[in-house]
mmCIF file of C-alpha atoms in Angstrom:
data_model
loop_
_atom_site.group_PDB
_atom_site.id
_atom_site.type_symbol
_atom_site.label_atom_id
_atom_site.label_comp_id
_atom_site.label_asym_id
_atom_site.label_seq_id
_atom_site.Cartn_x
_atom_site.Cartn_y
_atom_site.Cartn_z
ATOM 1 C CA UNK A 17 0.024 -0.082 0.123
ATOM 2 C CA UNK A 18 2.811 2.310 0.953
ATOM 3 C CA UNK A 19 4.616 1.643 -2.308
ATOM 4 C CA UNK A 20 1.596 2.296 -4.473
ATOM 5 C CA UNK A 21 1.362 5.641 -2.779
ATOM 6 C CA UNK A 22 5.306 6.533 -3.329
ATOM 7 C CA UNK A 23 4.680 5.269 -7.140
ATOM 8 C CA UNK A 24 1.802 7.326 -7.632
ATOM 9 C CA UNK A 25 3.215 10.480 -6.207
ATOM 10 C CA UNK A 26 6.399 9.995 -8.269
ATOM 11 C CA UNK A 27 4.217 9.669 -11.602
ATOM 12 C CA UNK A 28 2.165 13.026 -10.613
ATOM 13 C CA UNK A 29 5.469 14.710 -9.916
ATOM 14 C CA UNK A 30 6.940 13.831 -13.169
ATOM 15 C CA UNK A 31 3.528 14.884 -14.886
ATOM 16 C CA UNK A 32 4.041 18.335 -13.417
ATOM 17 C CA UNK A 33 7.402 18.485 -14.088
ATOM 18 C CA UNK A 34 6.684 18.011 -18.123
ATOM 19 C CA UNK A 35 3.966 20.287 -18.208
ATOM 20 C CA UNK A 36 5.804 23.235 -16.562
ATOM 21 C CA UNK A 37 8.563 22.561 -19.067
ATOM 22 C CA UNK A 38 6.321 23.537 -22.128
ATOM 23 C CA UNK A 39 5.768 27.299 -21.158
ATOM 24 C CA UNK A 40 9.478 27.591 -20.500
ATOM 25 C CA UNK A 41 10.373 26.215 -23.855
ATOM 26 C CA UNK A 42 7.772 28.355 -25.508
ATOM 27 C CA UNK A 43 8.975 31.569 -23.806
ATOM 28 C CA UNK A 44 12.603 30.763 -24.903
ATOM 29 C CA UNK A 45 11.413 30.150 -28.582
ATOM 30 C CA UNK A 46 9.515 33.390 -28.374
ATOM 31 C CA UNK A 47 12.533 35.520 -27.257
ATOM 32 C CA UNK A 48 14.630 33.965 -29.950
ATOM 33 C CA UNK A 49 12.095 34.795 -32.827
ATOM 34 C CA UNK A 50 11.647 38.320 -31.173
ATOM 35 C CA UNK A 51 15.431 38.895 -31.996
ATOM 36 C CA UNK A 52 15.404 37.555 -35.316
ATOM 37 C CA UNK A 53 12.783 40.256 -36.401
ATOM 38 C CA UNK A 54 13.675 41.233 -40.036
ATOM 39 C CA UNK A 55 14.487 45.067 -40.172
ATOM 40 C CA UNK A 56 11.642 46.802 -42.279
ATOM 41 C CA UNK A 57 12.530 50.370 -43.801
ATOM 42 C CA UNK A 58 9.446 52.730 -44.993
ATOM 43 C CA UNK A 59 10.015 55.581 -47.254
ATOM 44 C CA UNK A 60 7.941 58.013 -48.924
ATOM 45 C CA UNK A 61 4.261 58.701 -48.714
ATOM 46 C CA UNK A 62 2.100 57.597 -45.647
ATOM 47 C CA UNK A 63 -1.113 57.937 -47.643
ATOM 48 C CA UNK A 64 -2.879 54.627 -48.282
ATOM 49 C CA UNK A 65 -3.655 53.724 -51.544
ATOM 50 C CA UNK A 66 -4.313 50.135 -51.814
ATOM 51 C CA UNK A 67 -4.724 47.264 -49.568
ATOM 52 C CA UNK A 68 -2.889 45.055 -51.561
ATOM 53 C CA UNK A 69 0.416 46.937 -50.995
ATOM 54 C CA UNK A 70 3.365 44.807 -49.178
ATOM 55 C CA UNK A 71 6.869 45.328 -48.638
ATOM 56 C CA UNK A 72 9.462 46.417 -51.398
ATOM 57 C CA UNK A 73 13.116 45.669 -51.648
ATOM 58 C CA UNK A 74 15.046 49.093 -50.264
ATOM 59 C CA UNK A 75 18.866 49.505 -50.312
ATOM 60 C CA UNK A 76 19.706 52.107 -47.575
ATOM 61 C CA UNK A 77 23.200 53.801 -47.706
ATOM 62 C CA UNK A 78 23.950 55.956 -44.564
ATOM 63 C CA UNK A 79 26.436 58.990 -44.052
ATOM 64 C CA UNK A 80 29.326 56.642 -42.752
ATOM 65 C CA UNK A 81 29.153 54.484 -45.639
ATOM 66 C CA UNK A 82 29.113 57.927 -47.876
ATOM 67 C CA UNK A 83 31.794 59.426 -46.074
ATOM 68 C CA UNK A 84 33.836 56.082 -46.457
ATOM 69 C CA UNK A 85 33.344 55.931 -50.262
ATOM 70 C CA UNK A 86 34.881 59.537 -50.502
ATOM 71 C CA UNK A 87 32.675 60.923 -53.466
ATOM 72 C CA UNK A 88 32.489 64.840 -54.086
ATOM 73 C CA UNK A 89 28.982 64.603 -55.297
ATOM 74 C CA UNK A 90 25.714 62.532 -55.368
ATOM 75 C CA UNK A 91 26.137 61.747 -58.930
ATOM 76 C CA UNK A 92 29.684 59.910 -58.830
ATOM 77 C CA UNK A 93 28.189 57.843 -55.805
ATOM 78 C CA UNK A 94 25.002 56.530 -57.538
ATOM 79 C CA UNK A 95 26.592 55.935 -60.772
ATOM 80 C CA UNK A 96 28.643 53.237 -59.155
ATOM 81 C CA UNK A 97 25.586 51.491 -57.509
ATOM 82 C CA UNK A 98 24.635 48.184 -59.263
ATOM 83 C CA UNK A 99 20.785 49.539 -58.881
ATOM 84 C CA UNK A 100 21.475 53.288 -60.197
ATOM 85 C CA UNK A 101 24.365 52.646 -62.389
ATOM 86 C CA UNK A 102 22.942 52.164 -65.568
ATOM 87 C CA UNK A 103 21.691 55.536 -67.025
ATOM 88 C CA UNK A 104 22.788 57.982 -64.357
ATOM 89 C CA UNK A 105 24.399 60.921 -66.156
ATOM 90 C CA UNK A 106 26.118 64.017 -65.684
ATOM 91 C CA UNK A 107 25.758 67.033 -68.237
ATOM 92 C CA UNK A 108 29.300 67.955 -67.541
ATOM 93 C CA UNK A 109 30.690 68.620 -70.999
ATOM 94 C CA UNK A 110 27.419 69.534 -72.503
ATOM 95 C CA UNK A 111 27.932 72.228 -75.157
ATOM 96 C CA UNK A 112 25.288 71.440 -77.419
ATOM 97 C CA UNK A 113 21.937 72.867 -75.932
ATOM 98 C CA UNK A 114 20.618 75.024 -73.031
ATOM 99 C CA UNK A 115 21.066 72.445 -70.381
ATOM 100 C CA UNK A 116 23.273 73.606 -67.472
ATOM 101 C CA UNK A 117 26.755 72.071 -67.423
ATOM 102 C CA UNK A 118 27.347 70.115 -64.265
ATOM 103 C CA UNK A 119 23.797 68.866 -63.533
ATOM 104 C CA UNK A 120 23.292 65.229 -62.977
ATOM 105 C CA UNK A 121 20.211 62.539 -62.948
ATOM 106 C CA UNK A 122 19.590 59.242 -61.597
ATOM 107 C CA UNK A 123 18.240 56.539 -63.545
ATOM 108 C CA UNK A 124 16.999 53.009 -61.871
ATOM 109 C CA UNK A 125 17.789 50.396 -63.870
ATOM 110 C CA UNK A 126 18.575 52.368 -66.995
ATOM 111 C CA UNK A 127 14.617 53.084 -67.453
ATOM 112 C CA UNK A 128 15.906 56.928 -67.598
ATOM 113 C CA UNK A 129 15.895 59.787 -64.936
ATOM 114 C CA UNK A 130 11.906 60.686 -66.293
ATOM 115 C CA UNK A 131 10.877 57.080 -64.993
ATOM 116 C CA UNK A 132 12.832 57.534 -61.347
ATOM 117 C CA UNK A 133 11.320 59.697 -58.692
ATOM 118 C CA UNK A 134 13.519 61.745 -56.732
ATOM 119 C CA UNK A 135 12.322 62.654 -53.346
ATOM 120 C CA UNK A 136 13.977 64.873 -50.398
ATOM 121 C CA UNK A 137 12.923 63.956 -47.091
ATOM 122 C CA UNK A 138 10.068 61.676 -48.337
ATOM 123 C CA UNK A 139 8.785 65.027 -50.528
ATOM 124 C CA UNK A 140 8.885 65.651 -53.992
ATOM 125 C CA UNK A 141 10.980 68.084 -55.523
ATOM 126 C CA UNK A 142 10.839 70.522 -58.474
ATOM 127 C CA UNK A 143 12.547 69.267 -61.687
ATOM 128 C CA UNK A 144 15.900 71.138 -62.697
ATOM 129 C CA UNK A 145 14.958 74.394 -64.537
ATOM 130 C CA UNK A 146 17.813 73.610 -67.026
ATOM 131 C CA UNK A 147 16.407 70.708 -68.170
ATOM 132 C CA UNK A 148 16.394 70.972 -72.070
ATOM 133 C CA UNK A 149 12.771 69.409 -72.341
ATOM 134 C CA UNK A 150 9.832 67.695 -71.139
ATOM 135 C CA UNK A 151 11.309 64.371 -72.333
ATOM 136 C CA UNK A 152 14.552 65.056 -70.567
ATOM 137 C CA UNK A 153 13.020 66.311 -67.227
ATOM 138 C CA UNK A 154 15.144 65.429 -64.229
ATOM 139 C CA UNK A 155 16.021 66.469 -60.644
ATOM 140 C CA UNK A 156 19.432 67.849 -60.465
ATOM 141 C CA UNK A 157 20.861 65.369 -57.789
ATOM 142 C CA UNK A 158 24.404 67.391 -57.860
ATOM 143 C CA UNK A 159 22.619 70.457 -56.312
ATOM 144 C CA UNK A 160 22.333 68.258 -53.069
ATOM 145 C CA UNK A 161 25.854 68.300 -51.001
ATOM 146 C CA UNK A 162 27.115 64.928 -50.126
ATOM 147 C CA UNK A 163 28.184 66.384 -46.728
ATOM 148 C CA UNK A 164 24.316 67.224 -45.855
ATOM 149 C CA UNK A 165 23.014 63.654 -46.698
ATOM 150 C CA UNK A 166 21.886 61.622 -43.717
ATOM 151 C CA UNK A 167 21.052 58.738 -45.573
ATOM 152 C CA UNK A 168 19.796 57.351 -49.162
ATOM 153 C CA UNK A 169 16.825 54.858 -49.493
ATOM 154 C CA UNK A 170 16.553 53.439 -53.012
ATOM 155 C CA UNK A 171 13.204 51.581 -53.718
ATOM 156 C CA UNK A 172 14.089 49.155 -56.728
ATOM 157 C CA UNK A 173 10.936 48.181 -57.528
ATOM 158 C CA UNK A 174 8.424 49.954 -59.718
ATOM 159 C CA UNK A 175 6.112 52.282 -57.647
ATOM 160 C CA UNK A 176 3.756 53.783 -60.248
ATOM 161 C CA UNK A 177 0.695 52.548 -58.344
ATOM 162 C CA UNK A 178 1.542 54.654 -55.340
ATOM 163 C CA UNK A 179 3.481 57.788 -56.746
ATOM 164 C CA UNK A 180 2.488 57.880 -60.500
ATOM 165 C CA UNK A 181 4.249 57.247 -63.847
ATOM 166 C CA UNK A 182 7.307 59.242 -62.718
ATOM 167 C CA UNK A 183 7.941 56.179 -60.464
ATOM 168 C CA UNK A 184 7.864 53.465 -63.189
ATOM 169 C CA UNK A 185 11.664 52.459 -62.417
ATOM 170 C CA UNK A 186 11.364 53.112 -58.675
ATOM 171 C CA UNK A 187 12.328 55.854 -56.094
ATOM 172 C CA UNK A 188 15.241 57.371 -54.685
ATOM 173 C CA UNK A 189 14.681 59.499 -51.291
ATOM 174 C CA UNK A 190 17.461 61.481 -49.988
ATOM 175 C CA UNK A 191 17.200 62.097 -46.454
ATOM 176 C CA UNK A 192 19.053 65.220 -45.449
ATOM 177 C CA UNK A 193 20.632 65.901 -42.050
ATOM 178 C CA UNK A 194 18.220 67.388 -39.522
ATOM 179 C CA UNK A 195 19.265 67.412 -36.173
ATOM 180 C CA UNK A 196 22.648 68.645 -36.385
ATOM 181 C CA UNK A 197 24.323 70.791 -33.890
ATOM 182 C CA UNK A 198 27.233 73.017 -34.689
ATOM 183 C CA UNK A 199 29.166 74.157 -38.241
ATOM 184 C CA UNK A 200 31.069 71.796 -40.474
ATOM 185 C CA UNK A 201 32.711 73.233 -43.524
ATOM 186 C CA UNK A 202 34.427 71.046 -46.321
ATOM 187 C CA UNK A 203 36.649 72.686 -48.999
ATOM 188 C CA UNK A 204 38.275 70.847 -51.922
ATOM 189 C CA UNK A 205 40.620 71.728 -55.039
ATOM 190 C CA UNK A 206 42.003 70.041 -57.935
ATOM 191 C CA UNK A 207 43.717 70.642 -61.043
ATOM 192 C CA UNK A 208 46.030 69.935 -64.027
ATOM 193 C CA UNK A 209 48.837 71.829 -65.586
ATOM 194 C CA UNK A 210 51.297 71.625 -68.643
ATOM 195 C CA UNK A 211 49.283 71.230 -72.099
ATOM 196 C CA UNK A 212 46.008 71.081 -70.677
ATOM 197 C CA UNK A 213 45.061 73.633 -67.739
ATOM 198 C CA UNK A 214 41.907 72.855 -66.030
ATOM 199 C CA UNK A 215 40.948 73.167 -62.304
ATOM 200 C CA UNK A 216 37.821 72.649 -60.018
ATOM 201 C CA UNK A 217 36.726 74.168 -56.517
ATOM 202 C CA UNK A 218 34.104 72.777 -54.219
ATOM 203 C CA UNK A 219 33.073 73.870 -50.760
ATOM 204 C CA UNK A 220 30.281 73.275 -48.504
ATOM 205 C CA UNK A 221 28.893 74.316 -45.254
ATOM 206 C CA UNK A 222 26.620 72.518 -43.030
ATOM 207 C CA UNK A 223 25.119 74.619 -39.933
ATOM 208 C CA UNK A 224 22.544 73.533 -37.325
ATOM 209 C CA UNK A 225 21.213 74.479 -34.070
ATOM 210 C CA UNK A 226 18.568 72.821 -31.589
ATOM 211 C CA UNK A 227 16.500 73.715 -28.767
ATOM 212 C CA UNK A 228 13.267 72.121 -26.487
ATOM 213 C CA UNK A 229 10.954 73.399 -29.157
ATOM 214 C CA UNK A 230 12.530 72.939 -32.737
ATOM 215 C CA UNK A 231 15.758 72.670 -34.613
ATOM 216 C CA UNK A 232 17.206 74.844 -37.827
ATOM 217 C CA UNK A 233 19.885 73.512 -40.579
ATOM 218 C CA UNK A 234 21.389 75.402 -43.414
ATOM 219 C CA UNK A 235 23.280 73.919 -46.187
ATOM 220 C CA UNK A 236 25.370 76.004 -48.500
ATOM 221 C CA UNK A 237 27.266 74.420 -51.616
ATOM 222 C CA UNK A 238 29.413 75.905 -53.926
ATOM 223 C CA UNK A 239 31.180 74.569 -57.186
ATOM 224 C CA UNK A 240 33.147 76.250 -59.679
ATOM 225 C CA UNK A 241 35.080 74.728 -62.618
ATOM 226 C CA UNK A 242 37.441 76.208 -65.282
ATOM 227 C CA UNK A 243 37.159 75.582 -69.148
ATOM 228 C CA UNK A 244 38.843 73.042 -70.895
ATOM 229 C CA UNK A 245 38.936 73.297 -75.015
ATOM 230 C CA UNK A 246 39.190 70.691 -77.361
ATOM 231 C CA UNK A 247 42.407 72.310 -78.857
ATOM 232 C CA UNK A 248 44.034 71.215 -75.566
ATOM 233 C CA UNK A 249 43.437 67.528 -76.137
ATOM 234 C CA UNK A 250 46.043 66.947 -78.755
ATOM 235 C CA UNK A 251 44.828 64.170 -81.284
ATOM 236 C CA UNK A 252 41.322 63.763 -79.224
ATOM 237 C CA UNK A 253 40.770 67.637 -80.171
ATOM 238 C CA UNK A 254 40.645 67.190 -84.077
ATOM 239 C CA UNK A 255 37.800 65.835 -86.530
ATOM 240 C CA UNK A 256 40.427 64.550 -88.747
ATOM 241 C CA UNK A 257 41.484 60.972 -87.329
ATOM 242 C CA UNK A 258 43.173 59.652 -90.379
ATOM 243 C CA UNK A 259 46.880 60.025 -89.086
ATOM 244 C CA UNK A 260 45.766 58.012 -86.078
ATOM 245 C CA UNK A 261 44.159 55.418 -88.118
ATOM 246 C CA UNK A 262 40.782 56.668 -88.011
ATOM 247 C CA UNK A 263 38.483 58.426 -90.440
ATOM 248 C CA UNK A 264 38.209 62.062 -91.615
ATOM 249 C CA UNK A 265 34.907 63.637 -90.119
ATOM 250 C CA UNK A 266 35.737 67.234 -91.004
ATOM 251 C CA UNK A 267 32.864 69.109 -92.299
ATOM 252 C CA UNK A 268 32.455 70.199 -96.141
ATOM 253 C CA UNK A 269 30.947 73.542 -95.065
ATOM 254 C CA UNK A 270 34.490 75.057 -94.698
ATOM 255 C CA UNK A 271 36.415 78.022 -94.789
ATOM 256 C CA UNK A 272 37.058 79.510 -97.171
ATOM 257 C CA UNK A 273 34.598 77.410 -98.741
ATOM 258 C CA UNK A 274 33.023 77.125 -102.409
ATOM 259 C CA UNK A 275 30.634 79.301 -104.420
ATOM 260 C CA UNK A 276 28.555 79.515 -107.503
ATOM 261 C CA UNK A 277 30.163 81.702 -110.531
ATOM 262 C CA UNK A 278 27.864 81.762 -113.548
ATOM 263 C CA UNK A 279 26.080 78.727 -111.871
ATOM 264 C CA UNK A 280 29.189 76.649 -111.552
ATOM 265 C CA UNK A 281 30.570 75.196 -108.453
ATOM 266 C CA UNK A 282 34.015 76.902 -107.772
ATOM 267 C CA UNK A 283 36.307 76.400 -104.827
ATOM 268 C CA UNK A 284 37.905 79.444 -103.321
ATOM 269 C CA UNK A 285 41.476 79.767 -104.608
ATOM 270 C CA UNK A 286 42.831 80.455 -100.886
ATOM 271 C CA UNK A 287 41.502 76.797 -99.742
ATOM 272 C CA UNK A 288 44.516 74.841 -98.684
ATOM 273 C CA UNK A 289 45.206 72.060 -101.051
ATOM 274 C CA UNK A 290 45.222 69.481 -98.088
ATOM 275 C CA UNK A 291 41.468 70.768 -97.353
ATOM 276 C CA UNK A 292 40.376 70.415 -100.934
ATOM 277 C CA UNK A 293 38.481 67.570 -102.182
ATOM 278 C CA UNK A 294 37.721 66.318 -105.590
ATOM 279 C CA UNK A 295 34.486 67.360 -105.411
ATOM 280 C CA UNK A 296 35.137 70.764 -105.302
ATOM 281 C CA UNK A 297 34.461 71.216 -101.299
ATOM 282 C CA UNK A 298 36.961 72.878 -98.922
ATOM 283 C CA UNK A 299 37.002 70.733 -95.740
ATOM 284 C CA UNK A 300 36.953 72.656 -92.517
ATOM 285 C CA UNK A 301 38.266 70.904 -89.092
ATOM 286 C CA UNK A 302 35.635 71.904 -86.423
ATOM 287 C CA UNK A 303 37.254 69.707 -83.683
ATOM 288 C CA UNK A 304 39.563 72.514 -82.153
ATOM 289 C CA UNK A 305 36.646 74.868 -81.428
ATOM 290 C CA UNK A 306 34.489 72.701 -79.014
ATOM 291 C CA UNK A 307 34.670 72.605 -75.229
ATOM 292 C CA UNK A 308 35.277 69.503 -73.652
ATOM 293 C CA UNK A 309 34.502 71.070 -70.409
ATOM 294 C CA UNK A 310 32.517 74.221 -70.404
ATOM 295 C CA UNK A 311 33.236 76.751 -67.334
ATOM 296 C CA UNK A 312 30.511 76.423 -64.980
ATOM 297 C CA UNK A 313 29.816 77.737 -61.607
ATOM 298 C CA UNK A 314 27.071 76.423 -59.078
ATOM 299 C CA UNK A 315 25.378 78.174 -55.775
ATOM 300 C CA UNK A 316 22.905 76.333 -53.632
ATOM 301 C CA UNK A 317 21.502 76.787 -50.533
ATOM 302 C CA UNK A 318 19.028 74.559 -48.424
ATOM 303 C CA UNK A 319 17.361 75.355 -45.277
ATOM 304 C CA UNK A 320 15.426 73.329 -42.833
ATOM 305 C CA UNK A 321 13.161 74.831 -39.990
ATOM 306 C CA UNK A 322 11.099 72.783 -37.673
ATOM 307 C CA UNK A 323 9.106 73.951 -34.290
ATOM 308 C CA UNK A 324 6.933 71.691 -32.097
ATOM 309 C CA UNK A 325 3.764 73.654 -31.360
ATOM 310 C CA UNK A 326 2.337 70.872 -29.273
ATOM 311 C CA UNK A 327 2.897 67.212 -28.218
ATOM 312 C CA UNK A 328 1.102 66.350 -31.631
ATOM 313 C CA UNK A 329 1.735 69.179 -33.824
ATOM 314 C CA UNK A 330 4.901 70.163 -35.788
ATOM 315 C CA UNK A 331 5.390 73.169 -37.926
ATOM 316 C CA UNK A 332 8.127 73.022 -40.447
ATOM 317 C CA UNK A 333 9.447 74.857 -43.507
ATOM 318 C CA UNK A 334 12.155 73.992 -46.180
ATOM 319 C CA UNK A 335 13.602 76.143 -48.560
ATOM 320 C CA UNK A 336 15.939 75.311 -51.542
ATOM 321 C CA UNK A 337 17.556 77.839 -53.672
ATOM 322 C CA UNK A 338 19.899 77.299 -56.616
ATOM 323 C CA UNK A 339 21.854 79.447 -59.173
ATOM 324 C CA UNK A 340 23.925 77.919 -62.033
ATOM 325 C CA UNK A 341 25.881 79.661 -64.607
ATOM 326 C CA UNK A 342 27.868 77.556 -67.525
ATOM 327 C CA UNK A 343 28.743 78.116 -71.209
ATOM 328 C CA UNK A 344 28.240 76.384 -74.265
ATOM 329 C CA UNK A 345 29.463 76.773 -77.596
ATOM 330 C CA UNK A 346 30.913 75.215 -80.989
ATOM 331 C CA UNK A 347 32.559 76.064 -84.184
ATOM 332 C CA UNK A 348 31.529 78.936 -86.184
ATOM 333 C CA UNK A 349 27.942 78.607 -87.854
ATOM 334 C CA UNK A 350 28.002 76.485 -90.975
ATOM 335 C CA UNK A 351 26.127 77.871 -93.914
ATOM 336 C CA UNK A 352 25.218 76.265 -96.966
ATOM 337 C CA UNK A 353 23.138 76.819 -100.183
ATOM 338 C CA UNK A 354 19.615 77.352 -98.379
ATOM 339 C CA UNK A 355 21.146 80.456 -96.503
ATOM 340 C CA UNK A 356 20.650 82.197 -99.904
ATOM 341 C CA UNK A 357 23.718 84.677 -99.403
ATOM 342 C CA UNK A 358 25.764 86.275 -101.852
ATOM 343 C CA UNK A 359 28.789 88.258 -102.483
ATOM 344 C CA UNK A 360 28.939 91.476 -104.678
ATOM 345 C CA UNK A 361 31.511 91.597 -107.294
ATOM 346 C CA UNK A 362 32.694 94.961 -105.507
ATOM 347 C CA UNK A 363 33.621 93.494 -102.478
ATOM 348 C CA UNK A 364 37.450 93.703 -101.889
ATOM 349 C CA UNK A 365 37.647 90.081 -100.880
ATOM 350 C CA UNK A 366 35.770 88.738 -103.817
ATOM 351 C CA UNK A 367 38.417 87.364 -106.513
ATOM 352 C CA UNK A 368 35.932 86.696 -109.117
ATOM 353 C CA UNK A 369 35.197 90.355 -110.040
ATOM 354 C CA UNK A 370 31.291 89.782 -110.222
ATOM 355 C CA UNK A 371 28.619 88.645 -108.092
ATOM 356 C CA UNK A 372 28.550 85.288 -106.681
ATOM 357 C CA UNK A 373 26.552 82.915 -104.688
ATOM 358 C CA UNK A 374 27.774 81.351 -101.368
ATOM 359 C CA UNK A 375 27.556 77.525 -101.693
ATOM 360 C CA UNK A 376 28.920 76.021 -98.358
ATOM 361 C CA UNK A 377 31.006 78.141 -95.928
ATOM 362 C CA UNK A 378 32.085 78.811 -92.265
ATOM 363 C CA UNK A 379 32.430 82.257 -91.155
ATOM 364 C CA UNK A 380 35.373 81.770 -89.281
ATOM 365 C CA UNK A 381 36.237 85.208 -89.263
ATOM 366 C CA UNK A 382 33.187 86.161 -86.852
ATOM 367 C CA UNK A 383 34.754 83.704 -84.377
ATOM 368 C CA UNK A 384 33.353 80.531 -82.752
ATOM 369 C CA UNK A 385 29.939 80.349 -81.084
ATOM 370 C CA UNK A 386 29.463 80.725 -77.790
ATOM 371 C CA UNK A 387 26.401 81.260 -75.276
ATOM 372 C CA UNK A 388 25.797 81.693 -71.641
ATOM 373 C CA UNK A 389 23.430 79.839 -69.684
ATOM 374 C CA UNK A 390 22.099 80.900 -66.267
#
């Protein structure tokens, strides 16, 4: 009888021990799963658009990573990223239209800058005023100084259902430094000497202050580069590449050109023999008149101001101002028969002694084309 009691007590104690071990194991498993929760990054608008939305892949680049890479501007950084490298471009060296030299655009997956939405602090910003046309609209990412960036969130999936058609390729959200206290100044200079003379100057300033009620941050960015002409590039600055195993791309709209005398195509007697062709044209090397890198200067200012009006109400203001100046140009304007120009026989430089019609001609004596962009 006593042995039965002992066995029953032992069985009961073992059962209790087994039951008590269940919640302990469950608690340990819960703690482990809590530590393994994947980090979820949220960027962009908080407006709910659809119940079918789910998480999207995001690449985040923080300030320490940016500093370690050592790039001077945002374009240099993004064009080396796998997701943004294809299609990201700079207008540096542009000398063909009114697009300001030195601006830059980001393109996700090579789909073009007009398919990639760029946000600053999660909000849309105006496109560059120097973009050539609506088909080439883009946000100038070089107007954002690298030293002012807290992090960059890159949404690599298409987000047109949330943001619209300008986010077909994805979204790049640039978060600026906000809670900054103190003053930070960065200055840089680089240049070359010798056959080619070129230099760049960069400077940026970040100032911030904080209080119990709010904060203020002011970011000033400056960039300037000198002009690098094609005539300084040696063999790379000529349109005639035949001496180097290439083709001759010189223009038939040459100087001194050819004319029509009594309706007959006649080459100018002063055309050098090496420029004259069998068809009666006088070739012109436009290469040395181009600008490899036009002179440019850029000044930008970004201001961020926050003030806490209450526990659930905050007033903020963001201000962005930029001023760009650059130069574009090329060789003298090419003229052909469609211009309908004539030279009177009384002109002192007319060797034919009668009125003649200008065929193809390049007014080199008027100087190369140059125009300012600002």
